[in-house]
CSV table of C-alpha atoms and ligand atoms in Angstrom, one decimal:
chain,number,residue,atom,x,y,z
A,1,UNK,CA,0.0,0.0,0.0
A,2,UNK,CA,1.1,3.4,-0.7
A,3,UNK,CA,3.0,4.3,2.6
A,4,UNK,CA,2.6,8.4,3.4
A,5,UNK,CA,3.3,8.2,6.6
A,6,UNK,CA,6.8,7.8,7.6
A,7,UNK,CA,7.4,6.5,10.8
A,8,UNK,CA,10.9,6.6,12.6
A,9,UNK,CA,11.7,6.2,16.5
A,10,UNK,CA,14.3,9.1,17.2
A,11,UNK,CA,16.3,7.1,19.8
A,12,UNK,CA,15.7,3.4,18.3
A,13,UNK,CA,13.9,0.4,20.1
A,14,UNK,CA,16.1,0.8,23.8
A,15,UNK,CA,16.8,4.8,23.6
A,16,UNK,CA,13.8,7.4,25.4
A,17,UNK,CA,10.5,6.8,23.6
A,18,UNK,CA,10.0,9.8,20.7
A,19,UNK,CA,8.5,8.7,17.1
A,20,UNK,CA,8.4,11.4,14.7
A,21,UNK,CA,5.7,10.8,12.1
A,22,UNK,CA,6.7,12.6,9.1
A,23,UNK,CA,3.6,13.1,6.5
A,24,UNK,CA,5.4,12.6,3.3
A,25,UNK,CA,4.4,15.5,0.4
A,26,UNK,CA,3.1,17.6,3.6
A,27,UNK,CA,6.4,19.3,4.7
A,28,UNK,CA,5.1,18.2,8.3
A,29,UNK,CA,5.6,16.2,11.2
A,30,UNK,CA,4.1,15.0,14.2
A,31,UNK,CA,6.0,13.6,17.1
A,32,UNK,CA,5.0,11.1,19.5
A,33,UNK,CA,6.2,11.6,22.8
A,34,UNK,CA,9.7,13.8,23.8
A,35,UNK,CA,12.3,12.1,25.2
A,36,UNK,CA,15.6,12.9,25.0
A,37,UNK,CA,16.3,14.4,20.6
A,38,UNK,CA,19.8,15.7,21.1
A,39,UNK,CA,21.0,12.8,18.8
A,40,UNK,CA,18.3,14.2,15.9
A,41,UNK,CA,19.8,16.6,13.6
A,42,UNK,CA,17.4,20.0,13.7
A,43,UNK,CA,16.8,19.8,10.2
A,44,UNK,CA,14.9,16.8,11.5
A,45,UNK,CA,13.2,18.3,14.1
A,46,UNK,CA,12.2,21.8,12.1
A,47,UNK,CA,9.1,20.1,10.6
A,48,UNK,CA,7.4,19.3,13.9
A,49,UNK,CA,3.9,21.0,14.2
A,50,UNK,CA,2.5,19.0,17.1
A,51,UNK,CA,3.9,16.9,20.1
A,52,UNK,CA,1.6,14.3,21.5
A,53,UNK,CA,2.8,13.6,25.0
A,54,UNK,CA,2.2,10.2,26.9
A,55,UNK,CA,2.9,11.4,29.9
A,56,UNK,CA,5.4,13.6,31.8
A,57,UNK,CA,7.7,11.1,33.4
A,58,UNK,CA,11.5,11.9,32.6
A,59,UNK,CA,12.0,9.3,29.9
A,60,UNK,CA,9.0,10.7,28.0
A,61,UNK,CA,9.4,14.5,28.4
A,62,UNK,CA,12.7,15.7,28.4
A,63,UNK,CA,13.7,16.6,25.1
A,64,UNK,CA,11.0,19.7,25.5
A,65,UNK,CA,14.0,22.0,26.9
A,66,UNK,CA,15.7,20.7,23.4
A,67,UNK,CA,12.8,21.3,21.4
A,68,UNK,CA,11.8,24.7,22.8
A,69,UNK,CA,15.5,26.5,21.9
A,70,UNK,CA,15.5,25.1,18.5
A,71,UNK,CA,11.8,26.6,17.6
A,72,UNK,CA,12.9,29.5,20.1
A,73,UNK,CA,13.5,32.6,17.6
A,74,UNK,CA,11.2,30.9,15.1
A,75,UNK,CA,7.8,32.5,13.9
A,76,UNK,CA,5.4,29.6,14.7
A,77,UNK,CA,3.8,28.5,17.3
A,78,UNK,CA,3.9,24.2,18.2
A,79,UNK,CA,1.6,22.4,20.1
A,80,UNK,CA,1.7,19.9,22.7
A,81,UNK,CA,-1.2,17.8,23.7
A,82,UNK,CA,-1.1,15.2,26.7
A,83,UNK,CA,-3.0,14.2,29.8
A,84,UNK,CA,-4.1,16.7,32.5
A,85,UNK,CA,-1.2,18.7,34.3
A,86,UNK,CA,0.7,18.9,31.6
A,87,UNK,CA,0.0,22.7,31.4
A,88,UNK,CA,1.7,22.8,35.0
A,89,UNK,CA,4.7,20.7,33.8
A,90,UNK,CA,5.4,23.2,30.6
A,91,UNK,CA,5.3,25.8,33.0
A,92,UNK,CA,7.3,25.0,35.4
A,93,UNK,CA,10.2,24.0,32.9
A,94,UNK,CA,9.7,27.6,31.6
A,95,UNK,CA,10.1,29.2,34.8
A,96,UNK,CA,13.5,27.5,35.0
A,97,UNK,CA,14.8,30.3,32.1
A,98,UNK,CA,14.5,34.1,32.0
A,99,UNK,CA,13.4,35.6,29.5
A,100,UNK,CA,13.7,39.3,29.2
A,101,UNK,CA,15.0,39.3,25.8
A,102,UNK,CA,12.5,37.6,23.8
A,103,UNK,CA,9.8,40.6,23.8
A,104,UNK,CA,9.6,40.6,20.0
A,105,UNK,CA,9.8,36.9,19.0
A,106,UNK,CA,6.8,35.7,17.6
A,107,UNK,CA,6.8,32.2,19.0
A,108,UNK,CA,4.2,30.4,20.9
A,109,UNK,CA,3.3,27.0,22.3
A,110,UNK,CA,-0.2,25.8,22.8
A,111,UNK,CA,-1.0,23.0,25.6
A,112,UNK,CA,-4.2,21.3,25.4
A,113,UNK,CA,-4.9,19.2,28.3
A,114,UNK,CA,-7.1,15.9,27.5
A,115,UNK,CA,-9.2,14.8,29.8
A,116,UNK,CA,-13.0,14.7,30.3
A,117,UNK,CA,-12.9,17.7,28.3
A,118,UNK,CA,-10.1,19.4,26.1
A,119,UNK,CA,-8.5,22.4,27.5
A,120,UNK,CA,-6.1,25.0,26.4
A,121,UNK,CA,-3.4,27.0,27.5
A,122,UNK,CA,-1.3,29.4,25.3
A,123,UNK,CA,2.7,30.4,26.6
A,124,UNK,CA,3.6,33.2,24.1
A,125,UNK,CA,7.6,34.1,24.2
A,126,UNK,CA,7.0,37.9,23.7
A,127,UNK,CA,5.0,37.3,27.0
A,128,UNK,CA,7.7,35.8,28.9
A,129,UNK,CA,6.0,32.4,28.5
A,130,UNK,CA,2.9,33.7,30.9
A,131,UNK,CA,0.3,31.2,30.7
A,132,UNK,CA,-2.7,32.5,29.3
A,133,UNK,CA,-6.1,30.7,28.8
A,134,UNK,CA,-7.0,29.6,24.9
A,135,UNK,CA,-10.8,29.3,23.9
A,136,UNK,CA,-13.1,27.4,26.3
A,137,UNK,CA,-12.8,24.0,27.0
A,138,UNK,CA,-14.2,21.4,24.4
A,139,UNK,CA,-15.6,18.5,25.3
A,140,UNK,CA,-13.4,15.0,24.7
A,141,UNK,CA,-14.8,11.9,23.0
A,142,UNK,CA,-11.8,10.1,21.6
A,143,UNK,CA,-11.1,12.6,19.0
A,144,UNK,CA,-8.1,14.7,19.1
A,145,UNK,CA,-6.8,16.9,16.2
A,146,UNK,CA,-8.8,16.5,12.7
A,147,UNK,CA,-7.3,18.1,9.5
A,148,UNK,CA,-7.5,18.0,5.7
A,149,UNK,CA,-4.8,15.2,6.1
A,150,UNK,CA,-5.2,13.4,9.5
A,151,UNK,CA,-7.1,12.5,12.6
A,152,UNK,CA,-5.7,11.8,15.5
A,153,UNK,CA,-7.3,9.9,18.5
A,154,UNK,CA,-6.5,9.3,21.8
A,155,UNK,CA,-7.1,6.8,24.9
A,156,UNK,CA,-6.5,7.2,28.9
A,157,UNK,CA,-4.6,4.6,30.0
A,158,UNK,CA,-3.4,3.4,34.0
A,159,UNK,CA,-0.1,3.7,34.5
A,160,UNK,CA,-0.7,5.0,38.0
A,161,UNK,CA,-0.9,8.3,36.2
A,162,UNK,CA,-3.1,8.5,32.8
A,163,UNK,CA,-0.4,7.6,30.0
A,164,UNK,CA,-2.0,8.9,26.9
A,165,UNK,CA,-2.3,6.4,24.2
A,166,UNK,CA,-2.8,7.6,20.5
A,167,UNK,CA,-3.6,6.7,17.1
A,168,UNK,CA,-2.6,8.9,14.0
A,169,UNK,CA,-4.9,8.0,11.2
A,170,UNK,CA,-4.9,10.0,7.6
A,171,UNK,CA,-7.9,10.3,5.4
A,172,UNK,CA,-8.6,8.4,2.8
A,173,UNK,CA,-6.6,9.2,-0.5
A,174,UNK,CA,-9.0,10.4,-3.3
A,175,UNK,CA,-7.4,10.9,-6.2
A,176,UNK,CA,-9.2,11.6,-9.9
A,177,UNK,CA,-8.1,9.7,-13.1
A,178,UNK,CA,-7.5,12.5,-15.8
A,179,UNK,CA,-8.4,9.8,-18.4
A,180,UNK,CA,-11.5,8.5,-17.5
A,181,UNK,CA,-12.4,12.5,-16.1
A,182,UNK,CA,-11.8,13.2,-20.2
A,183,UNK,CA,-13.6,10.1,-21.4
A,184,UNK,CA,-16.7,11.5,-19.4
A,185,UNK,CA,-16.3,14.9,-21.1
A,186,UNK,CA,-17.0,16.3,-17.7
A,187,UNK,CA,-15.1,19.6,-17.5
A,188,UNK,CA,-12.9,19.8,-14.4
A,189,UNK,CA,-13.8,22.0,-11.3
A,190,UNK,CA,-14.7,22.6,-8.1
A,191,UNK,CA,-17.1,20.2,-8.7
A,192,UNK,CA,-14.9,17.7,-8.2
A,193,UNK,CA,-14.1,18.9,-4.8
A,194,UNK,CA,-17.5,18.7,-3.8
A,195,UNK,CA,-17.6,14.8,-5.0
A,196,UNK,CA,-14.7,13.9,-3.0
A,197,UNK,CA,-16.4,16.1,0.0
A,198,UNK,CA,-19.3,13.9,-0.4
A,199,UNK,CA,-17.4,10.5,-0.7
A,200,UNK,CA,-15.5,11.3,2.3
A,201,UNK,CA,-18.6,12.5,4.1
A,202,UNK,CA,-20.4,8.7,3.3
A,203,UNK,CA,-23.1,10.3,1.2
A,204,UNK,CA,-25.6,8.5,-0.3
A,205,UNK,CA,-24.4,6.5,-3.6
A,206,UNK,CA,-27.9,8.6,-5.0
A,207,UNK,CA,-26.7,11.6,-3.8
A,208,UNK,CA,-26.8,14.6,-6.9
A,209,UNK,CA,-23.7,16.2,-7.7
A,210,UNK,CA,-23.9,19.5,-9.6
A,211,UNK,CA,-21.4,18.6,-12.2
A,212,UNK,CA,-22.1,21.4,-14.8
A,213,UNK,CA,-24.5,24.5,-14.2
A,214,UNK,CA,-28.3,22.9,-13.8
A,215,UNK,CA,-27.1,19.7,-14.3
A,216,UNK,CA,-26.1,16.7,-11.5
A,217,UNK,CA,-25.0,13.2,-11.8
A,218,UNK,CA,-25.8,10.4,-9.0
A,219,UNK,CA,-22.6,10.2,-6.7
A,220,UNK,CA,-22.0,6.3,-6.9
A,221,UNK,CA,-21.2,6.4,-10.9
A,222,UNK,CA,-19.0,8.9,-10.3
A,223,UNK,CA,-16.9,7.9,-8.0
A,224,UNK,CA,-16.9,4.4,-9.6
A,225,UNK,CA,-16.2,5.9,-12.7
A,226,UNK,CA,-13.8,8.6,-12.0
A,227,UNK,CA,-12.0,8.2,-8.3
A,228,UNK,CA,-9.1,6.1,-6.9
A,229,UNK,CA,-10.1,5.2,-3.5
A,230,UNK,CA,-6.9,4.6,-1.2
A,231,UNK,CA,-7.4,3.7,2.2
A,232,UNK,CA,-5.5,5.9,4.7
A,233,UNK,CA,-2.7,4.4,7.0
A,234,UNK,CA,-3.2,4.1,10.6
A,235,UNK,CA,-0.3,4.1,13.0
A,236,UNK,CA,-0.9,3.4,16.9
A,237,UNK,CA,1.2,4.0,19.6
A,238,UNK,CA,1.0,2.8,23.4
A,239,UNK,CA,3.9,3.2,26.2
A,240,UNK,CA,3.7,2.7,29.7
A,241,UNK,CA,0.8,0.9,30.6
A,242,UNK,CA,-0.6,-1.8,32.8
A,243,UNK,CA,-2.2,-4.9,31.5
A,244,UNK,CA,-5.8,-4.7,32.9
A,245,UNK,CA,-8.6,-5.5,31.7
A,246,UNK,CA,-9.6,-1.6,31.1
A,247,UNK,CA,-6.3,-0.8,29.6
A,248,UNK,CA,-6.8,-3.8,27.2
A,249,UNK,CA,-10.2,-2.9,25.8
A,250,UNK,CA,-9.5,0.9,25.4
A,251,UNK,CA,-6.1,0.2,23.6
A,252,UNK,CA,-7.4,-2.5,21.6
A,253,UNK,CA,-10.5,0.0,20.3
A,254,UNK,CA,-7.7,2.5,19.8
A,255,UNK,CA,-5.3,0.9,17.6
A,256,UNK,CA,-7.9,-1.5,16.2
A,257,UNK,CA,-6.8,-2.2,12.6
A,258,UNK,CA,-3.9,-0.2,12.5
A,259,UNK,CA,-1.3,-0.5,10.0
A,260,UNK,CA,1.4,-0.5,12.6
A,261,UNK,CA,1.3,-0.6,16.2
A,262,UNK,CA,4.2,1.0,18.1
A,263,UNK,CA,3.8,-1.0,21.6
A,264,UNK,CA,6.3,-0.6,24.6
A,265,UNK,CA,7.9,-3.5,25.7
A,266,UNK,CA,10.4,-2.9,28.2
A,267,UNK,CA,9.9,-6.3,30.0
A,268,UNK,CA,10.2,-10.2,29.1
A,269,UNK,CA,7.0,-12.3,30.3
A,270,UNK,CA,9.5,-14.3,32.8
A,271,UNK,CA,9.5,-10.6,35.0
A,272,UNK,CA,5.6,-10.2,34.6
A,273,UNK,CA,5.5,-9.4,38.4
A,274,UNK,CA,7.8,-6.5,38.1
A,275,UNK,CA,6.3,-5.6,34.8
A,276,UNK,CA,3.0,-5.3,36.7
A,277,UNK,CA,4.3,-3.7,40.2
A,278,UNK,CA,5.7,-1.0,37.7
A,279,UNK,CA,2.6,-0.7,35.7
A,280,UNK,CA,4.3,-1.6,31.8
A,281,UNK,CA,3.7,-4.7,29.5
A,282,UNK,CA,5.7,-7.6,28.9
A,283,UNK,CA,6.3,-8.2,25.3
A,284,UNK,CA,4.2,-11.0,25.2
A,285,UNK,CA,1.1,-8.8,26.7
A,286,UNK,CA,2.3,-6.7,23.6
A,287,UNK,CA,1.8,-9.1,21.4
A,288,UNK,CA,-1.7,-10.4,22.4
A,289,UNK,CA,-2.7,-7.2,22.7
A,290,UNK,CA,-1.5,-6.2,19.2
A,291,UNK,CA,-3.1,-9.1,17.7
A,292,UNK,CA,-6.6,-8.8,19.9
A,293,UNK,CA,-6.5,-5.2,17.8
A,294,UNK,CA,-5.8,-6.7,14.2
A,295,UNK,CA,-3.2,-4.8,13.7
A,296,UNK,CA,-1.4,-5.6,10.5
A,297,UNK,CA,2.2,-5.1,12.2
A,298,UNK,CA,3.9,-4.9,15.0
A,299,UNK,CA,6.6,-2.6,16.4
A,300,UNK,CA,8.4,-2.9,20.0
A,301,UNK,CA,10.1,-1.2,22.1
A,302,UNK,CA,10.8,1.0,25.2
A,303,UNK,CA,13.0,-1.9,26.1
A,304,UNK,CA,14.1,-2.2,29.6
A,305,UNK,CA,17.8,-1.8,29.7
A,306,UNK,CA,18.5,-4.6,31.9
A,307,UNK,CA,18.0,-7.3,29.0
A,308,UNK,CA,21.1,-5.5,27.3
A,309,UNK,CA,22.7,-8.5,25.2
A,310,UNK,CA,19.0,-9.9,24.8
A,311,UNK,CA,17.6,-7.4,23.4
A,312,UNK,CA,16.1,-10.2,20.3
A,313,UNK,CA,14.2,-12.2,23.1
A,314,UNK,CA,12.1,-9.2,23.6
A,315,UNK,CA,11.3,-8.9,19.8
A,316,UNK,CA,11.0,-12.5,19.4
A,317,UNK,CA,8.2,-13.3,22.6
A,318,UNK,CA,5.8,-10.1,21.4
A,319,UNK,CA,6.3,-11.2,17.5
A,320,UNK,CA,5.7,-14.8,18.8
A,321,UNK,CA,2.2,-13.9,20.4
A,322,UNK,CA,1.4,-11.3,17.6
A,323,UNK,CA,1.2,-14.8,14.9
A,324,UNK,CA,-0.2,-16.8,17.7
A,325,UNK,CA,-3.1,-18.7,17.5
A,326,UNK,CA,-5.1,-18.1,20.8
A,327,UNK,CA,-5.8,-15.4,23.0
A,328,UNK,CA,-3.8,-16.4,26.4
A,329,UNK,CA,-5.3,-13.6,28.2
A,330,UNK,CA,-8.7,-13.7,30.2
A,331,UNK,CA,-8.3,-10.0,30.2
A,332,UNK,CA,-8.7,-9.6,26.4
A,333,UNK,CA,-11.3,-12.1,26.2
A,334,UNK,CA,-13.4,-10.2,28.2
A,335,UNK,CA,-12.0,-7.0,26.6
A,336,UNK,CA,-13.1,-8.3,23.0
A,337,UNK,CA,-16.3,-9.2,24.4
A,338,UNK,CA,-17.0,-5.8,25.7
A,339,UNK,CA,-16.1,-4.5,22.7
A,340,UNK,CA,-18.1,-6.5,20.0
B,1,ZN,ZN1,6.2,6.2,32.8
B,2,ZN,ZN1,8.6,5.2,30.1
């Protein structure tokens, strides 16, 4: 399938936990969580528009002080998204500066906290990074950002704190064929906006398109005649959580039939009770939880440093459960039958 997502973890499958999502054609990126960047070249970094943060332990949130000088004299503002407090935790690493020479810098960053409801806070340089309030607060069913491009969702999970979960999803490619367009002798126009519009909408297949002045064509035998119909990728992406029945059934919903499925998997099955007493997965919970979501592939990692040297094992037991035949766990049993 045509791939226009590109996907890359910053610090590989052992290093701090930050995927950068480039969207191919876009000029932009998205970035999954911010530990520590300093290895990433800035021209890497530059295209960032959005952070999604899990959650603000160390691992997960340090490269902001990395981030924030490199976007520092730039005219743009980026936004950061996580669970509740994270406001607090952007404003107290700004507090740790001074800034009384930044008056006329036009950057900004927006922090929307996601919880029952989506609030938002706005830090603007030329204010000395006061925090000031940003639009009322929305409320929050599952749906993040939306654009022309991409939606992105999200899902509360235990990790004694929430750790966000998120899936990145990108609409549906619609693209017209110039030949069969001219075979039709259909003139090209906006038109043609309005008939992807209506595909992406679900419109009826009778629904009239206006494809000259006065005169409208049923929607089905257009698209079937003149659209390419490209299903958009999906990529998931879950760190630090505990395997619960709760946690299962929201994750699985979330990354349900994604593409690819970034999972942490920072312990081996054989240390389940530490994996637990710390609130993270084993790589085998990974695995069934991955496959419970029909996810078409599956990526690890967040691995625990302590399996240095067997660093395979880790891939191996998630990637072993992922082809499995049976679901092991009682938890996603009853998981699946909640969600069905
Ligand atoms: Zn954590
Ligand atoms: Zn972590």
């Amino acid at each position: 399938m045509k791939t226009s997502i590109r996907p890359r973890l910053l610090n590989g499958q052992t290093g701090d936990p930050a995927l950068l999502l480039t969207l191919r054609w876009q000029g932009r990126s998205l970035l999954l969580d911010l530990g520590r960047i300093d290895h990433t070249p800035a021209a890497v970094l530059l295209p960032i528009e959005a952070v999604f943060v899990s959650h603000t332990h160390m691992d997960h949130f340090m490269g902001f002080d990395q981030l924030l000088r490199l976007f520092l004299a730039r005219e743009t503002t980026l936004r950061l998204y996580g669970p509740a407090g994270l406001a607090d935790c952007v404003a107290g690493k700004l507090a740790g500066y001074t800034w009384n020479l930044t008056d006329d810098y036009a950057f900004a960053i927006d922090v929307t906290e996601i919880d029952d409801t989506m609030v938002s806070w706005r830090f603007r340089a030329s204010r000395r990074f006061e925090r000031e309030p940003l639009g009322p607060p929305r409320p929050f069913s599952g749906e993040v950002v939306s654009d022309d491009v991409v939606t992105v969702t999200a899902a509360p999970l235990d990790h004694r704190i929430v750790s966000m979960a998120y899936a990145v999803t990108e609409r549906t490619h619609l693209n017209v064929r110039a030949d069969a367009l001219e075979a039709t002798g259909l003139q090209p126009g906006p038109w043609l906006n309005a008939l992807k519009a209506a595909v992406r909408a679900g419109a009826g297949d009778d629904t009239p398109i206006e494809v000259a002045p006065g005169r409208h064509r049923p929607l089905a035998a257009l698209r079937d005649a003149l659209l390419v119909v490209t299903p958009g990728q999906k990529i998931a992406y879950a760190v630090d959580v505990l395997f619960s029945p709760a946690n299962a059934r929201k994750l699985v919903r979330l990354a349900e039939g994604a593409d690819l499925f970034f999972c942490e998997a920072p312990f081996l099955e054989e240390d389940i009770e530490q994996a637990t007493r710390r609130y993270h997965l084993t790589a085998r919970q990974a695995g069934a939880l991955a496959r419970a979501a029909a996810a078409r592939r599956l990526e690890v990692f967040h691995f625990s440093p302590r399996y240095e040297g067997r660093y395979g094992e880790i891939a191996a037991e998630a990637h072993a459960e992922f082809a499995g035949p049976e679901v092991l766990y009682a938890e996603l049993e009853r998981g699946g039958a909640a969600l069905s």
